[in-house]
Amino acid sequence: MQEMQGKIFSDFEVPSTSDGSYVGRQRVTEETEKHFKMKFEQELEQINQRLKSSKAKVRLFCIGGGIQLRATLPLKPGDTHKQGRNRKQYFISLGIPANFDGLKTGEEEAYELGKLIARQTFTWNDKYLGIRASKNKGITFREFYDIFEKKYFETRKRTNKSEGTFYKYKTKFKKYFLNDEVISENSLRKIIIKIDRPAMRQEFIKLASIISNILEIEITFKDLALKVIKKKRDIPSDEKIIDTFNKFCEFTENSASFNKMTFDCCRRIKLIYALLVIYGLRPREIINQPDLDWLISSENKHSTFKVHESNKTGYREVFPFVPEWVELFDVKNIENIELLKKYSSNITDYKNLESKVSNIGHCFIRYSFDFKPYDLRHACAIRAHLQGIPIKAAADNLGHSVEMHTKVYQQWFGFENRIKAFSEAFQESNQVEKLKYEIIQLRQENAQLKLENTQLILAAKSNTNN
């Protein structure tokens, strides 16, 4: 499988995108499928060339999601030829799927059929007539679990990102789908309808669609989707963000009962908190290969943070949304940097990475923060809007599309932020009106001075003439 992966995707670069939304992910999927199709067609052509060179009178064709053999054969039992001949061209379906394993099987079957034709020993048996000795009983969820990874990566390039996505699917499959029932539309639907949370059900629909696509079962689950009800989400204000940080610092520094491991963990959380606040990073971007040496480098004049290319939307260099907070939150504290560097470098596999990323959220709960890690990212999106930063620049800084950026700050733009936005707008408007009034006054004063100056000049001339 690894060899096949290299053959298919060795020259494929996964498209980089700053769009982490469905549209952005769909673009990556479409490009991957396009590349897979191109490689598949190239391999199919090469196989047919090999068949031709070996004088085998059989060719392979991809028809309706399967691979079929085409050859001129004796007439089928009960069949006739329009011109009365005893041979005819047929397409033979042997139930071979249209994938790279299927191409290998198809080539083997083509050579076998070619030998029968050359020796004139071909007969229409059950195999070539498409008659199965026993009805196919299908595959169970437990059987599918064993081949899930192999099948999934037949059409996808293995990257940190794709392996991470698969890990989530496989974990969910093992927990909710694994049983001895045969996979069918009915059995998949039974699992999905047990889930009553809209977002989680959508995840199950996605996984069920992947399973059915792999097994070439034509099903749609759109009718099972539940309407997502937007939950209230309180995005913390700048004051609350700073106050929470200061209280946490006091808590950690005044707790004599902490052992070294707990104390180091708290210092690491302080730095992670600061990075989330200042750069609006995704939690994973802090743990997955962060360039912490660059963060404290003397060459880093603007205190930017470099996100590694293996993250959700690829590489980007992030400018601090509030530059003065870099010092306020003690971001470049060397001891804290070293603790995070050790923590993020000691990652053995994706499961370990996932665990450490999830631990950030657990720490927010453990230390009674009133918000979630992602709320700090949303706060940056809102703050950028209030700061007047151009939408494109803010979106690029956060690593998502303009559409996603607009959606985020519109969705979580709370009442307090609206008051602030209106107040600033009114203040700016009042300032403009005030300046306009001052300009009018200055113009009037200027006109008055010009008049007085003219009068003085005329008076001086009159005195000279006298």
Coordinates of N, CA and C in Angstrom, one line a residue, residues 90-280:
Y90 N -17.6 -8.3 -26.8 CA -18.3 -8.2 -25.5 C -17.5 -7.4 -24.5
F91 N -18.3 -6.8 -23.6 CA -17.7 -6.3 -22.4 C -18.0 -7.2 -21.2
I92 N -17.0 -7.7 -20.5 CA -17.2 -8.6 -19.4 C -17.0 -8.0 -18.1
S93 N -18.0 -8.0 -17.2 CA -17.9 -7.4 -15.9 C -17.6 -8.6 -14.9
L94 N -16.5 -8.4 -14.2 CA -16.2 -9.4 -13.2 C -16.3 -8.9 -11.7
G95 N -17.0 -7.7 -11.6 CA -17.1 -7.1 -10.3 C -15.9 -6.5 -9.8
I96 N -15.0 -6.0 -10.7 CA -13.7 -5.4 -10.3 C -13.9 -3.9 -10.1
P97 N -13.6 -3.4 -8.9 CA -13.8 -1.9 -8.6 C -12.7 -1.1 -9.4
A98 N -13.1 0.1 -9.7 CA -12.3 1.0 -10.4 C -11.3 1.7 -9.5
N99 N -10.3 1.0 -9.0 CA -9.2 1.6 -8.2 C -7.9 0.9 -8.6
F100 N -6.8 1.3 -8.0 CA -5.5 0.7 -8.4 C -5.4 -0.8 -8.2
D101 N -6.0 -1.2 -7.1 CA -6.0 -2.7 -6.8 C -6.8 -3.4 -7.9
G102 N -7.9 -2.7 -8.3 CA -8.7 -3.3 -9.4 C -8.0 -3.3 -10.7
L103 N -7.2 -2.3 -11.0 CA -6.4 -2.4 -12.2 C -5.4 -3.6 -12.2
K104 N -4.8 -3.8 -11.1 CA -3.9 -5.0 -11.0 C -4.7 -6.3 -11.2
T105 N -5.9 -6.4 -10.6 CA -6.7 -7.6 -10.8 C -7.2 -7.7 -12.2
G106 N -7.6 -6.6 -12.8 CA -8.1 -6.5 -14.2 C -7.0 -7.0 -15.1
E107 N -5.8 -6.6 -14.9 CA -4.7 -6.9 -15.8 C -4.4 -8.5 -15.8
E108 N -4.5 -9.0 -14.5 CA -4.3 -10.4 -14.4 C -5.4 -11.2 -15.1
E109 N -6.6 -10.7 -14.9 CA -7.8 -11.4 -15.6 C -7.7 -11.3 -17.1
A110 N -7.2 -10.1 -17.6 CA -7.1 -9.9 -19.0 C -6.1 -10.9 -19.6
Y111 N -5.0 -11.1 -19.0 CA -4.0 -12.1 -19.5 C -4.5 -13.5 -19.5
E112 N -5.3 -13.8 -18.4 CA -5.9 -15.2 -18.3 C -6.9 -15.4 -19.4
L113 N -7.7 -14.4 -19.7 CA -8.7 -14.5 -20.8 C -8.0 -14.5 -22.1
G114 N -6.9 -13.7 -22.3 CA -6.2 -13.7 -23.5 C -5.6 -15.1 -23.8
K115 N -5.1 -15.8 -22.8 CA -4.6 -17.1 -23.1 C -5.7 -18.1 -23.6
L116 N -6.9 -18.0 -23.0 CA -8.0 -18.8 -23.4 C -8.4 -18.6 -24.8
I117 N -8.4 -17.3 -25.2 CA -8.7 -16.9 -26.6 C -7.6 -17.4 -27.6
A118 N -6.4 -17.3 -27.2 CA -5.2 -17.7 -28.1 C -5.3 -19.2 -28.2
R119 N -5.6 -20.0 -27.2 CA -5.7 -21.4 -27.3 C -7.0 -22.0 -27.8
Q120 N -7.9 -21.0 -28.0 CA -9.3 -21.3 -28.5 C -10.0 -22.3 -27.6
T121 N -9.8 -22.0 -26.3 CA -10.4 -22.9 -25.3 C -11.4 -22.1 -24.4
F122 N -11.7 -20.9 -24.9 CA -12.7 -20.1 -24.1 C -14.1 -20.7 -24.2
T123 N -14.7 -20.8 -23.0 CA -16.2 -21.1 -23.0 C -16.9 -20.2 -22.0
W124 N -18.2 -20.0 -22.3 CA -19.0 -19.1 -21.4 C -19.4 -19.8 -20.2
N125 N -18.6 -19.8 -19.1 CA -18.9 -20.4 -17.9 C -19.6 -19.3 -16.9
D126 N -19.9 -19.7 -15.7 CA -20.6 -18.8 -14.8 C -19.8 -17.5 -14.5
K127 N -18.5 -17.7 -14.5 CA -17.6 -16.5 -14.2 C -17.8 -15.4 -15.2
Y128 N -17.7 -15.8 -16.5 CA -17.8 -14.8 -17.6 C -19.2 -14.4 -17.9
L129 N -20.2 -15.3 -17.5 CA -21.6 -14.9 -17.7 C -22.1 -14.0 -16.6
G130 N -21.2 -13.9 -15.5 CA -21.6 -13.0 -14.4 C -22.5 -13.6 -13.4
I131 N -22.6 -15.0 -13.4 CA -23.5 -15.7 -12.5 C -22.6 -16.1 -11.3
R132 N -23.1 -15.7 -10.1 CA -22.4 -16.0 -8.9 C -22.9 -17.3 -8.3
A133 N -22.0 -18.1 -7.8 CA -22.4 -19.4 -7.2 C -23.3 -19.1 -6.0
S134 N -23.0 -18.1 -5.2 CA -23.8 -17.7 -4.1 C -23.9 -16.2 -4.0
K135 N -25.0 -15.8 -3.5 CA -25.2 -14.3 -3.5 C -24.2 -13.7 -2.5
N136 N -23.7 -12.6 -2.9 CA -22.8 -11.8 -2.1 C -23.5 -11.3 -0.8
K137 N -22.9 -11.7 0.3 CA -23.6 -11.4 1.6 C -23.1 -10.0 2.1
G138 N -22.2 -9.3 1.4 CA -21.8 -8.0 1.9 C -20.7 -8.1 2.9
I139 N -20.4 -7.0 3.5 CA -19.3 -6.9 4.5 C -19.8 -6.3 5.7
T140 N -19.4 -6.8 6.9 CA -19.9 -6.3 8.2 C -19.0 -5.0 8.6
F141 N -19.6 -4.3 9.5 CA -18.8 -3.1 10.0 C -17.5 -3.6 10.6
R142 N -17.5 -4.7 11.3 CA -16.2 -5.2 11.9 C -15.2 -5.6 10.8
E143 N -15.7 -6.2 9.8 CA -14.8 -6.6 8.7 C -14.2 -5.3 8.0
F144 N -15.1 -4.3 7.8 CA -14.7 -3.1 7.1 C -13.7 -2.3 8.0
Y145 N -13.8 -2.4 9.3 CA -12.9 -1.7 10.1 C -11.4 -2.1 9.9
D146 N -11.2 -3.4 9.6 CA -9.9 -3.9 9.3 C -9.3 -3.4 8.0
I147 N -10.1 -3.0 7.0 CA -9.6 -2.5 5.7 C -9.8 -1.0 5.5
F148 N -10.4 -0.4 6.5 CA -10.8 1.0 6.4 C -9.6 1.9 6.0
E149 N -8.5 1.8 6.7 CA -7.4 2.6 6.4 C -6.8 2.4 5.0
K150 N -6.7 1.2 4.6 CA -6.2 0.8 3.3 C -7.1 1.5 2.2
K151 N -8.4 1.3 2.3 CA -9.3 1.8 1.4 C -9.3 3.3 1.3
Y152 N -9.3 3.9 2.5 CA -9.3 5.4 2.6 C -8.2 6.0 1.9
F153 N -7.0 5.5 2.1 CA -5.8 6.1 1.5 C -5.5 5.6 0.1
E154 N -6.4 4.8 -0.5 CA -6.2 4.5 -1.9 C -6.4 5.7 -2.8
T155 N -7.2 6.6 -2.3 CA -7.6 7.8 -3.1 C -7.1 9.1 -2.5
R156 N -6.2 9.0 -1.5 CA -5.8 10.2 -0.8 C -4.3 10.2 -0.5
K157 N -3.6 11.3 -0.6 CA -2.2 11.3 -0.2 C -2.0 11.3 1.3
R158 N -1.1 10.5 1.8 CA -0.8 10.5 3.2 C 0.0 11.8 3.6
T159 N -0.6 12.6 4.4 CA 0.0 13.8 5.0 C -0.3 13.8 6.5
N160 N 0.3 14.7 7.2 CA -0.1 14.8 8.6 C -1.6 15.2 8.8
K161 N -2.0 16.0 7.8 CA -3.4 16.5 7.8 C -4.4 15.3 7.5
S162 N -4.1 14.6 6.5 CA -5.0 13.5 6.1 C -5.0 12.4 7.1
E163 N -3.8 12.1 7.7 CA -3.8 11.1 8.7 C -4.5 11.5 9.9
G164 N -4.5 12.8 10.2 CA -5.2 13.3 11.4 C -6.7 13.2 11.2
T165 N -7.1 13.5 10.0 CA -8.6 13.4 9.6 C -9.0 12.0 9.7
F166 N -8.2 11.1 9.2 CA -8.6 9.6 9.2 C -8.6 9.1 10.7
Y167 N -7.7 9.6 11.5 CA -7.6 9.1 12.9 C -9.0 9.5 13.6
K168 N -9.5 10.6 13.3 CA -10.8 11.0 13.9 C -11.9 10.1 13.4
Y169 N -11.9 9.9 12.0 CA -12.9 9.0 11.5 C -12.9 7.6 12.1
K170 N -11.6 7.1 12.2 CA -11.5 5.7 12.7 C -11.9 5.6 14.1
T171 N -11.5 6.6 14.9 CA -11.9 6.6 16.3 C -13.4 6.6 16.5
K172 N -14.1 7.5 15.7 CA -15.5 7.5 15.7 C -16.2 6.2 15.2
F173 N -15.6 5.6 14.2 CA -16.1 4.4 13.7 C -16.0 3.3 14.7
K174 N -14.9 3.2 15.4 CA -14.7 2.1 16.4 C -15.7 2.3 17.6
K175 N -16.0 3.5 17.9 CA -16.8 3.8 19.1 C -18.3 3.6 18.8
Y176 N -18.7 4.0 17.6 CA -20.2 4.1 17.3 C -20.6 3.1 16.2
F177 N -19.8 2.7 15.3 CA -20.2 1.9 14.1 C -19.8 0.4 14.2
L178 N -18.8 0.1 15.1 CA -18.3 -1.2 15.1 C -19.3 -2.3 15.6
N179 N -19.8 -3.1 14.8 CA -20.6 -4.2 15.2 C -20.6 -5.3 14.1
D180 N -21.4 -6.4 14.3 CA -21.3 -7.5 13.3 C -22.4 -7.5 12.3
E181 N -23.1 -6.3 12.2 CA -24.2 -6.2 11.2 C -23.6 -5.9 9.8
V182 N -24.2 -6.3 8.7 CA -23.8 -6.1 7.4 C -24.0 -4.6 7.1
I183 N -23.0 -4.0 6.4 CA -23.2 -2.5 6.0 C -24.2 -2.4 4.9
S184 N -25.2 -1.6 5.1 CA -26.2 -1.4 4.1 C -26.8 0.0 4.4
E185 N -27.7 0.5 3.5 CA -28.3 1.8 3.7 C -29.1 1.8 5.0
N186 N -29.8 0.7 5.3 CA -30.6 0.6 6.5 C -29.8 0.6 7.8
S187 N -28.7 -0.2 7.8 CA -27.8 -0.2 9.0 C -27.1 1.1 9.2
L188 N -26.7 1.8 8.2 CA -26.0 3.1 8.4 C -27.0 4.1 8.9
R189 N -28.2 4.1 8.3 CA -29.2 5.1 8.8 C -29.6 4.8 10.3
K190 N -29.7 3.6 10.7 CA -30.0 3.2 12.1 C -29.0 3.9 13.0
I191 N -27.7 3.9 12.7 CA -26.7 4.4 13.5 C -26.8 6.0 13.5
I192 N -27.1 6.6 12.4 CA -27.1 8.0 12.3 C -28.3 8.6 13.1
I193 N -29.5 8.0 13.0 CA -30.7 8.6 13.6 C -30.6 8.5 15.2
K194 N -29.7 7.7 15.7 CA -29.5 7.6 17.2 C -28.9 8.9 17.7
I195 N -28.3 9.7 16.9 CA -27.6 10.9 17.3 C -28.6 12.1 17.2
D196 N -28.8 12.8 18.3 CA -29.8 13.9 18.2 C -29.2 15.3 18.3
R197 N -27.8 15.3 18.4 CA -27.2 16.6 18.4 C -26.8 17.0 16.9
P198 N -27.3 18.1 16.4 CA -27.1 18.4 15.0 C -25.7 18.4 14.4
A199 N -24.8 19.0 15.2 CA -23.4 19.0 14.7 C -22.8 17.6 14.7
M200 N -23.0 16.8 15.7 CA -22.5 15.5 15.8 C -23.1 14.6 14.7
R201 N -24.4 14.8 14.5 CA -25.1 14.0 13.5 C -24.5 14.3 12.1
Q202 N -24.1 15.5 11.8 CA -23.5 15.9 10.6 C -22.2 15.2 10.4
E203 N -21.4 15.0 11.5 CA -20.2 14.3 11.4 C -20.4 12.8 11.1
F204 N -21.5 12.2 11.6 CA -21.9 10.8 11.4 C -22.3 10.7 9.9
I205 N -23.0 11.6 9.4 CA -23.4 11.6 8.0 C -22.2 11.6 7.1
K206 N -21.2 12.4 7.4 CA -20.0 12.5 6.7 C -19.3 11.2 6.6
L207 N -19.2 10.6 7.8 CA -18.5 9.3 7.9 C -19.2 8.2 7.2
A208 N -20.6 8.2 7.3 CA -21.4 7.2 6.6 C -21.3 7.3 5.1
S209 N -21.1 8.6 4.6 CA -21.0 8.8 3.2 C -19.6 8.3 2.7
I210 N -18.6 8.5 3.5 CA -17.3 7.9 3.1 C -17.3 6.4 3.0
I211 N -18.0 5.8 4.0 CA -18.1 4.3 4.0 C -18.8 3.8 2.8
S212 N -20.0 4.5 2.5 CA -20.8 4.1 1.3 C -20.1 4.3 0.0
N213 N -19.3 5.4 -0.1 CA -18.5 5.7 -1.3 C -17.4 4.6 -1.5
I214 N -16.8 4.2 -0.4 CA -15.7 3.2 -0.6 C -16.3 1.9 -1.0
L215 N -17.5 1.5 -0.5 CA -18.2 0.3 -0.8 C -19.1 0.4 -2.1
E216 N -19.1 1.6 -2.7 CA -19.9 1.8 -3.9 C -21.3 1.5 -3.7
I217 N -21.8 2.0 -2.5 CA -23.3 1.9 -2.2 C -23.9 3.3 -2.5
E218 N -24.8 3.4 -3.4 CA -25.4 4.7 -3.7 C -26.4 5.0 -2.7
I219 N -26.1 5.9 -1.8 CA -27.0 6.4 -0.7 C -26.8 7.9 -0.5
T220 N -27.9 8.5 -0.1 CA -27.8 9.9 0.3 C -28.4 10.0 1.7
F221 N -27.8 10.8 2.5 CA -28.3 10.9 3.9 C -28.7 12.4 4.2
K222 N -28.9 13.2 3.1 CA -29.3 14.6 3.3 C -30.6 14.7 4.1
D223 N -31.5 13.8 4.0 CA -32.8 13.9 4.7 C -32.6 13.7 6.2
L224 N -31.5 13.2 6.6 CA -31.3 12.9 8.0 C -30.6 14.1 8.8
A225 N -30.2 15.1 8.0 CA -29.5 16.2 8.6 C -30.5 17.0 9.5
L226 N -30.0 17.5 10.7 CA -30.8 18.3 11.6 C -30.4 19.7 11.5
K227 N -31.3 20.6 11.7 CA -31.1 22.0 11.6 C -30.2 22.4 12.8
V228 N -29.1 23.1 12.5 CA -28.2 23.5 13.6 C -28.7 24.8 14.2
I229 N -28.9 24.7 15.6 CA -29.4 25.9 16.3 C -28.2 26.6 16.9
K230 N -28.0 27.9 16.6 CA -26.9 28.6 17.0 C -26.9 28.8 18.5
K231 N -25.8 28.4 19.2 CA -25.8 28.6 20.6 C -25.2 29.9 21.0
K232 N -25.6 30.4 22.2 CA -25.1 31.7 22.6 C -23.6 31.5 23.0
R233 N -22.8 32.4 22.6 CA -21.4 32.3 22.9 C -20.9 33.7 23.3
D234 N -20.4 33.8 24.6 CA -19.9 35.0 25.1 C -18.4 35.1 24.8
I235 N -18.1 36.0 23.9 CA -16.6 36.2 23.5 C -16.1 37.2 24.6
P236 N -15.0 36.8 25.2 CA -14.4 37.7 26.3 C -13.9 39.0 25.8
S237 N -14.1 40.0 26.6 CA -13.6 41.4 26.2 C -12.1 41.4 26.5
D238 N -11.5 42.4 26.0 CA -10.0 42.6 26.3 C -9.7 42.7 27.8
E239 N -10.6 43.4 28.5 CA -10.4 43.5 29.9 C -10.5 42.2 30.6
K240 N -11.5 41.4 30.2 CA -11.6 40.0 30.9 C -10.4 39.1 30.5
I241 N -10.0 39.2 29.3 CA -8.8 38.4 28.8 C -7.6 38.7 29.7
I242 N -7.3 40.0 29.9 CA -6.2 40.4 30.7 C -6.3 40.1 32.1
D243 N -7.5 40.3 32.7 CA -7.8 40.0 34.1 C -7.7 38.5 34.4
T244 N -8.2 37.7 33.5 CA -8.0 36.2 33.6 C -6.6 35.8 33.7
F245 N -5.8 36.4 32.8 CA -4.4 36.1 32.7 C -3.7 36.5 34.0
N246 N -3.9 37.7 34.5 CA -3.3 38.2 35.7 C -3.7 37.3 36.9
K247 N -4.9 36.9 37.0 CA -5.4 36.1 38.1 C -4.7 34.7 38.1
F248 N -4.6 34.2 36.9 CA -3.9 32.9 36.7 C -2.5 33.0 37.1
C249 N -1.8 34.1 36.8 CA -0.4 34.3 37.1 C -0.3 34.3 38.7
E250 N -1.2 35.1 39.3 CA -1.1 35.2 40.8 C -1.4 33.8 41.4
F251 N -2.3 33.1 40.8 CA -2.6 31.7 41.4 C -1.5 30.8 41.3
T252 N -0.8 30.8 40.2 CA 0.4 29.8 40.0 C 1.6 30.3 40.9
E253 N 1.8 31.6 41.0 CA 3.0 32.0 41.7 C 2.8 31.9 43.2
N254 N 1.6 31.9 43.7 CA 1.3 31.9 45.1 C 1.0 30.6 45.6
S255 N 1.0 29.5 44.8 CA 0.6 28.2 45.2 C 1.9 27.4 45.5
A256 N 2.2 27.4 46.8 CA 3.3 26.7 47.3 C 3.2 25.1 47.2
S257 N 1.9 24.7 47.1 CA 1.7 23.2 47.1 C 2.0 22.6 45.8
F258 N 2.2 23.3 44.7 CA 2.5 22.8 43.4 C 3.8 22.0 43.4
N259 N 3.8 20.8 42.8 CA 5.1 20.2 42.6 C 5.7 20.8 41.3
K260 N 6.9 20.4 40.9 CA 7.5 21.0 39.7 C 6.8 20.7 38.5
M261 N 6.2 19.5 38.3 CA 5.5 19.1 37.1 C 4.3 20.0 36.9
T262 N 3.5 20.2 38.0 CA 2.3 21.0 37.9 C 2.7 22.5 37.7
F263 N 3.8 23.0 38.3 CA 4.2 24.3 38.1 C 4.6 24.6 36.7
D264 N 5.4 23.6 36.1 CA 5.8 23.8 34.7 C 4.6 23.7 33.8
C265 N 3.7 22.9 34.1 CA 2.4 22.8 33.3 C 1.7 24.2 33.3
C266 N 1.6 24.8 34.4 CA 1.0 26.1 34.5 C 1.7 27.2 33.7
R267 N 3.0 27.2 33.8 CA 3.8 28.1 33.0 C 3.7 27.9 31.5
R268 N 3.6 26.7 31.1 CA 3.4 26.4 29.7 C 2.0 26.9 29.3
I269 N 1.0 26.7 30.1 CA -0.4 27.1 29.8 C -0.4 28.6 29.7
K270 N 0.4 29.3 30.6 CA 0.4 30.8 30.5 C 0.9 31.2 29.1
L271 N 1.9 30.6 28.6 CA 2.4 30.9 27.2 C 1.4 30.6 26.2
I272 N 0.8 29.4 26.3 CA -0.2 29.0 25.3 C -1.4 30.0 25.3
Y273 N -1.8 30.4 26.5 CA -2.9 31.3 26.6 C -2.5 32.6 25.9
A274 N -1.3 33.1 26.1 CA -0.8 34.4 25.5 C -0.8 34.3 24.0
L275 N -0.3 33.1 23.5 CA -0.2 33.0 22.0 C -1.6 33.0 21.4
L276 N -2.6 32.3 22.1 CA -4.0 32.3 21.6 C -4.5 33.7 21.6
V277 N -4.2 34.5 22.6 CA -4.8 35.8 22.8 C -4.2 36.8 21.7
I278 N -2.9 36.8 21.6 CA -2.2 37.8 20.8 C -2.2 37.5 19.3
Y279 N -2.2 36.2 18.9 CA -2.1 35.8 17.5 C -3.3 35.2 16.9
G280 N -4.3 34.9 17.8 CA -5.5 34.3 17.3 C -5.3 32.9 16.7

